[in-house]
Amino acid sequence: MKYDVVLLAAGKGSRTQLEYNKIFYEDEMGKSIIEKSAQPFIDDVDCIQVWITTTQDEIEFLKQKVNHKKVHYVMGGATRQESVYNALQNITSPYVMIHDGARCFLQKKTIEACKKKLLEKDACLVMVQAIDTLKRVQNGEVVETIVRNECYHAQTPQCFASALIKECYEKGKQEGFIATDDTSLVEEFSDVKIAVVEGEYTNIKITTPQDLKSH
Ligand code: CTP
Ligand code: MG
């Protein structure tokens, strides 16, 4: 099971209200979010390349923070989707895992579960079951209650046969389809069934000032 990783770090982290990109936020040991999110992949012998999306302004600083022979850097785009697209052009392994650089609590066992699933399926993603009851609301009024045990929160990694995800991203670009995650493109542009890997509630994406406190 040889795979490459797209590790997304080319955002601004505006919702954290820091004055810099959240992926550089450091814990009390001086470890940044991006170092932590890259580490389990760097440590995995099956991971061949890690492509981190970045910007012209940040690439040099990023190189100082995350430096390993497996790690490469690619310019991101204006949106997460464009950043993934750019990074996918460099993928050479048969499989790819796409992971948010802002998810720094990913456990090795979750990566192993993804690899196992990829042996059977060409697409899978890490998710956790919804805990609270979910209701659909329109114009400030409840329309319906959704069957809770059918609802999951999508996380990352989202994992694919490389040829499949490249093709779906290409079609998405051609058709101007806007996706907030990677499997959405596979749902839209292929008949491939997407498998669920049950993950951990701790695999949060650092997004708000509150989340920074947990880092
Ligand atoms: N990302 C990226 N390229 C973009 C936008 C986002 O590579 N143009 C990355 C972010 O760096 C982040 C991940 O995608 O690791 C998930 O996005 P999000 O949590 O929304 O991060 P930001 O866009 O940086 O944060 P915000 O939306 O609060 O500005
Ligand atoms: Mg964003």
Tab-separated table of C-alpha atoms and ligand atoms in Angstrom:
chain	number	residue	atom	x	y	z
A	1	MET	CA	0.000	0.000	0.000
A	2	LYS	CA	2.052	2.929	-1.283
A	3	TYR	CA	0.423	6.312	-1.023
A	4	ASP	CA	1.145	10.047	-1.284
A	5	VAL	CA	-0.379	12.743	0.897
A	6	VAL	CA	-1.806	16.141	0.042
A	7	LEU	CA	-1.481	18.184	3.231
A	8	LEU	CA	-3.393	21.448	3.050
A	9	ALA	CA	-1.792	24.519	4.589
A	10	ALA	CA	-2.370	27.335	2.084
A	11	GLY	CA	-5.290	28.956	3.911
A	12	LYS	CA	-5.333	32.081	6.031
A	13	GLY	CA	-6.892	30.723	9.204
A	14	SER	CA	-9.009	33.869	9.442
A	15	ARG	CA	-11.552	32.362	11.847
A	16	THR	CA	-8.888	31.763	14.503
A	17	GLN	CA	-8.368	35.571	14.628
A	18	LEU	CA	-4.599	35.119	14.805
A	19	GLU	CA	-2.480	37.591	12.897
A	20	TYR	CA	-0.861	34.756	10.953
A	21	ASN	CA	-1.798	31.431	9.326
A	22	LYS	CA	-3.083	29.102	12.074
A	23	ILE	CA	-0.986	26.181	10.848
A	24	PHE	CA	2.071	27.923	12.349
A	25	TYR	CA	0.462	28.200	15.789
A	26	GLU	CA	2.717	26.540	18.344
A	27	ASP	CA	1.965	24.575	21.506
A	28	GLU	CA	3.902	25.125	24.730
A	29	MET	CA	6.608	22.744	23.463
A	30	GLY	CA	7.142	24.947	20.386
A	31	LYS	CA	5.549	22.427	17.999
A	32	SER	CA	3.390	23.940	15.294
A	33	ILE	CA	0.077	22.581	14.066
A	34	ILE	CA	1.548	21.754	10.643
A	35	GLU	CA	4.504	19.844	12.129
A	36	LYS	CA	2.077	17.733	14.131
A	37	SER	CA	-0.250	17.050	11.223
A	38	ALA	CA	2.660	16.021	8.962
A	39	GLN	CA	4.365	13.768	11.525
A	40	PRO	CA	2.251	10.575	11.361
A	41	PHE	CA	2.643	10.521	7.574
A	42	ILE	CA	6.392	11.183	7.701
A	43	ASP	CA	6.643	8.285	10.150
A	44	ASP	CA	4.694	5.859	7.953
A	45	VAL	CA	6.956	3.834	5.609
A	46	ASP	CA	4.047	3.337	3.186
A	47	CYS	CA	3.747	7.097	2.697
A	48	ILE	CA	6.037	7.998	-0.184
A	49	GLN	CA	5.564	11.758	-0.614
A	50	VAL	CA	3.882	14.515	1.372
A	51	TRP	CA	2.856	17.518	-0.738
A	52	ILE	CA	2.128	20.522	1.460
A	53	THR	CA	0.159	23.358	-0.119
A	54	THR	CA	1.541	26.770	0.729
A	55	THR	CA	1.933	30.331	-0.527
A	56	GLN	CA	4.794	32.392	-1.947
A	57	ASP	CA	4.915	34.402	1.298
A	58	GLU	CA	5.078	31.390	3.601
A	59	ILE	CA	7.055	28.729	1.743
A	60	GLU	CA	10.457	29.610	3.224
A	61	PHE	CA	9.154	29.650	6.794
A	62	LEU	CA	7.269	26.408	6.173
A	63	LYS	CA	10.453	24.752	4.894
A	64	GLN	CA	12.122	25.595	8.204
A	65	LYS	CA	9.237	24.093	10.159
A	66	VAL	CA	8.649	20.898	8.199
A	67	ASN	CA	11.762	19.590	6.550
A	68	HIS	CA	12.125	15.955	5.524
A	69	LYS	CA	13.138	14.204	2.333
A	70	LYS	CA	9.569	13.008	1.817
A	71	VAL	CA	8.127	16.506	2.111
A	72	HIS	CA	7.555	18.716	-0.931
A	73	TYR	CA	5.824	22.051	-1.332
A	74	VAL	CA	3.305	23.220	-3.903
A	75	MET	CA	1.569	26.558	-4.361
A	76	GLY	CA	-2.025	26.493	-3.199
A	77	GLY	CA	-4.923	28.312	-4.832
A	78	ALA	CA	-7.618	30.754	-3.760
A	79	THR	CA	-9.795	27.985	-2.286
A	80	ARG	CA	-9.177	24.630	-0.609
A	81	GLN	CA	-10.481	22.959	-3.758
A	82	GLU	CA	-7.960	24.799	-5.950
A	83	SER	CA	-5.162	23.968	-3.534
A	84	VAL	CA	-6.015	20.265	-3.693
A	85	TYR	CA	-6.214	20.431	-7.479
A	86	ASN	CA	-2.730	21.952	-7.714
A	87	ALA	CA	-1.243	19.382	-5.351
A	88	LEU	CA	-2.872	16.429	-7.131
A	89	GLN	CA	-0.882	17.261	-10.277
A	90	ASN	CA	2.241	16.027	-8.453
A	91	ILE	CA	0.934	12.728	-7.119
A	92	THR	CA	2.734	9.630	-8.434
A	93	SER	CA	1.733	6.866	-5.984
A	94	PRO	CA	-1.307	4.688	-6.764
A	95	TYR	CA	-3.207	6.081	-3.759
A	96	VAL	CA	-3.514	9.505	-2.191
A	97	MET	CA	-4.721	10.711	1.200
A	98	ILE	CA	-5.926	14.302	1.354
A	99	HIS	CA	-5.611	15.781	4.840
A	100	ASP	CA	-6.273	19.201	6.366
A	101	GLY	CA	-3.062	20.658	7.753
A	102	ALA	CA	-5.217	22.085	10.535
A	103	ARG	CA	-6.098	18.575	11.815
A	104	CYS	CA	-3.135	17.950	14.075
A	105	PHE	CA	-4.560	15.207	16.293
A	106	LEU	CA	-4.786	12.451	13.671
A	107	GLN	CA	-3.859	9.073	15.129
A	108	LYS	CA	-1.717	6.454	13.416
A	109	LYS	CA	-4.444	3.858	13.920
A	110	THR	CA	-6.792	5.991	11.786
A	111	ILE	CA	-4.232	6.114	8.968
A	112	GLU	CA	-3.892	2.330	9.244
A	113	ALA	CA	-7.688	1.943	9.043
A	114	CYS	CA	-7.713	4.085	5.877
A	115	LYS	CA	-4.986	1.965	4.277
A	116	LYS	CA	-6.880	-1.215	5.089
A	117	LYS	CA	-10.059	0.201	3.549
A	118	LEU	CA	-8.213	1.321	0.406
A	119	LEU	CA	-7.227	-2.301	-0.243
A	120	GLU	CA	-10.925	-3.025	-0.883
A	121	LYS	CA	-12.359	0.322	-2.029
A	122	ASP	CA	-11.145	3.131	-4.291
A	123	ALA	CA	-12.583	5.874	-2.093
A	124	CYS	CA	-13.045	6.280	1.650
A	125	LEU	CA	-13.118	9.017	4.241
A	126	VAL	CA	-12.782	9.343	7.969
A	127	MET	CA	-16.007	10.292	9.724
A	128	VAL	CA	-17.592	10.289	13.154
A	129	GLN	CA	-21.241	9.741	13.945
A	130	ALA	CA	-23.310	12.803	14.815
A	131	ILE	CA	-23.946	13.051	18.562
A	132	ASP	CA	-26.602	15.756	18.742
A	133	THR	CA	-29.956	15.401	17.004
A	134	LEU	CA	-29.913	17.184	13.666
A	135	LYS	CA	-32.816	19.219	12.303
A	136	ARG	CA	-33.236	20.830	8.943
A	137	VAL	CA	-34.219	24.499	9.244
A	138	GLN	CA	-35.568	26.902	6.631
A	139	ASN	CA	-36.429	30.560	7.311
A	140	GLY	CA	-35.901	30.091	11.041
A	141	GLU	CA	-38.339	27.180	11.318
A	142	VAL	CA	-37.777	23.456	11.719
A	143	VAL	CA	-38.633	21.548	8.561
A	144	GLU	CA	-37.691	18.061	9.708
A	145	THR	CA	-35.684	15.957	12.137
A	146	ILE	CA	-33.016	13.917	10.420
A	147	VAL	CA	-32.473	10.254	11.316
A	148	ARG	CA	-29.484	10.734	13.562
A	149	ASN	CA	-27.803	7.377	13.196
A	150	GLU	CA	-27.577	7.990	9.459
A	151	CYS	CA	-25.643	11.228	9.986
A	152	TYR	CA	-21.876	11.533	10.135
A	153	HIS	CA	-19.429	14.407	10.289
A	154	ALA	CA	-16.867	14.288	7.494
A	155	GLN	CA	-13.252	14.697	8.567
A	156	THR	CA	-9.979	14.021	6.820
A	157	PRO	CA	-8.045	12.054	5.633
A	158	GLN	CA	-10.175	11.466	2.550
A	159	CYS	CA	-8.486	8.705	0.582
A	160	PHE	CA	-8.615	7.611	-3.040
A	161	ALA	CA	-7.124	5.713	-5.905
A	162	SER	CA	-5.068	8.535	-7.406
A	163	ALA	CA	-6.448	8.193	-10.947
A	164	LEU	CA	-10.033	8.420	-9.661
A	165	ILE	CA	-9.599	11.585	-7.612
A	166	LYS	CA	-7.517	13.307	-10.272
A	167	GLU	CA	-10.256	12.642	-12.832
A	168	CYS	CA	-13.020	13.889	-10.514
A	169	TYR	CA	-11.094	17.062	-9.632
A	170	GLU	CA	-10.492	17.671	-13.336
A	171	LYS	CA	-14.220	17.355	-14.092
A	172	GLY	CA	-15.037	19.579	-11.124
A	173	LYS	CA	-12.758	22.254	-12.505
A	174	GLN	CA	-14.201	21.990	-16.025
A	175	GLU	CA	-17.781	22.250	-14.755
A	176	GLY	CA	-17.191	24.859	-12.051
A	177	PHE	CA	-18.501	22.483	-9.362
A	178	ILE	CA	-17.825	23.834	-5.877
A	179	ALA	CA	-17.114	21.231	-3.219
A	180	THR	CA	-16.343	21.691	0.458
A	181	ASP	CA	-14.661	18.311	0.739
A	182	ASP	CA	-12.981	15.826	-1.574
A	183	THR	CA	-15.429	12.952	-1.598
A	184	SER	CA	-18.158	15.350	-2.836
A	185	LEU	CA	-16.387	15.392	-6.187
A	186	VAL	CA	-16.352	11.597	-6.336
A	187	GLU	CA	-20.056	11.550	-5.401
A	188	GLU	CA	-20.776	14.016	-8.202
A	189	PHE	CA	-18.562	12.719	-10.987
A	190	SER	CA	-18.315	8.940	-10.537
A	191	ASP	CA	-20.340	5.884	-9.549
A	192	VAL	CA	-17.704	4.708	-7.101
A	193	LYS	CA	-19.123	3.926	-3.658
A	194	ILE	CA	-17.386	5.790	-0.858
A	195	ALA	CA	-16.571	3.746	2.213
A	196	VAL	CA	-16.693	5.030	5.781
A	197	VAL	CA	-13.744	4.766	8.119
A	198	GLU	CA	-14.962	5.412	11.648
A	199	GLY	CA	-12.497	7.817	13.205
A	200	GLU	CA	-11.990	9.713	16.432
A	201	TYR	CA	-13.886	12.728	17.793
A	202	THR	CA	-10.512	14.178	18.799
A	203	ASN	CA	-9.512	14.572	15.113
A	204	ILE	CA	-10.812	18.145	15.049
A	205	LYS	CA	-9.888	20.819	12.551
A	206	ILE	CA	-8.442	23.801	14.383
A	207	THR	CA	-10.825	26.545	13.249
A	208	THR	CA	-11.835	28.902	16.094
A	209	PRO	CA	-9.953	30.704	18.904
A	210	GLN	CA	-11.468	28.090	21.242
A	211	ASP	CA	-9.896	25.258	19.212
A	212	LEU	CA	-6.452	26.862	19.621
A	213	LYS	CA	-6.702	26.311	23.362
A	214	SER	CA	-6.951	22.536	22.832
A	215	HIS	CA	-3.702	22.516	20.855
B	1	CTP	N1	-6.507	25.567	2.690
B	1	CTP	C1	-5.658	25.565	1.571
B	1	CTP	N2	-5.877	26.474	0.563
B	1	CTP	C2	-6.880	27.367	0.649
B	1	CTP	C3	-7.750	27.369	1.755
B	1	CTP	C4	-7.541	26.438	2.765
B	1	CTP	O1	-4.728	24.754	1.491
B	1	CTP	N3	-7.020	28.258	-0.334
B	1	CTP	C5	-6.257	24.620	3.791
B	1	CTP	C6	-6.082	25.304	5.144
B	1	CTP	O2	-4.728	25.736	5.323
B	1	CTP	C7	-6.548	24.263	6.122
B	1	CTP	C8	-7.496	23.369	5.313
B	1	CTP	O3	-7.359	23.777	3.954
B	1	CTP	O4	-5.511	23.451	6.641
B	1	CTP	C9	-8.920	23.473	5.795
B	1	CTP	O5	-9.435	24.780	5.583
B	1	CTP	P1	-9.917	25.774	6.740
B	1	CTP	O6	-9.998	25.087	8.029
B	1	CTP	O7	-11.082	26.527	6.225
B	1	CTP	O8	-8.629	26.756	6.875
B	1	CTP	P2	-8.490	28.254	6.449
B	1	CTP	O9	-9.144	28.480	5.142
B	1	CTP	O10	-7.045	28.578	6.594
B	1	CTP	O11	-9.286	28.993	7.630
B	1	CTP	P3	-10.454	30.098	7.491
B	1	CTP	O12	-11.498	29.498	6.593
B	1	CTP	O13	-10.908	30.331	8.897
B	1	CTP	O14	-9.784	31.327	6.892
B	2	MG	MG	-11.255	28.184	4.874
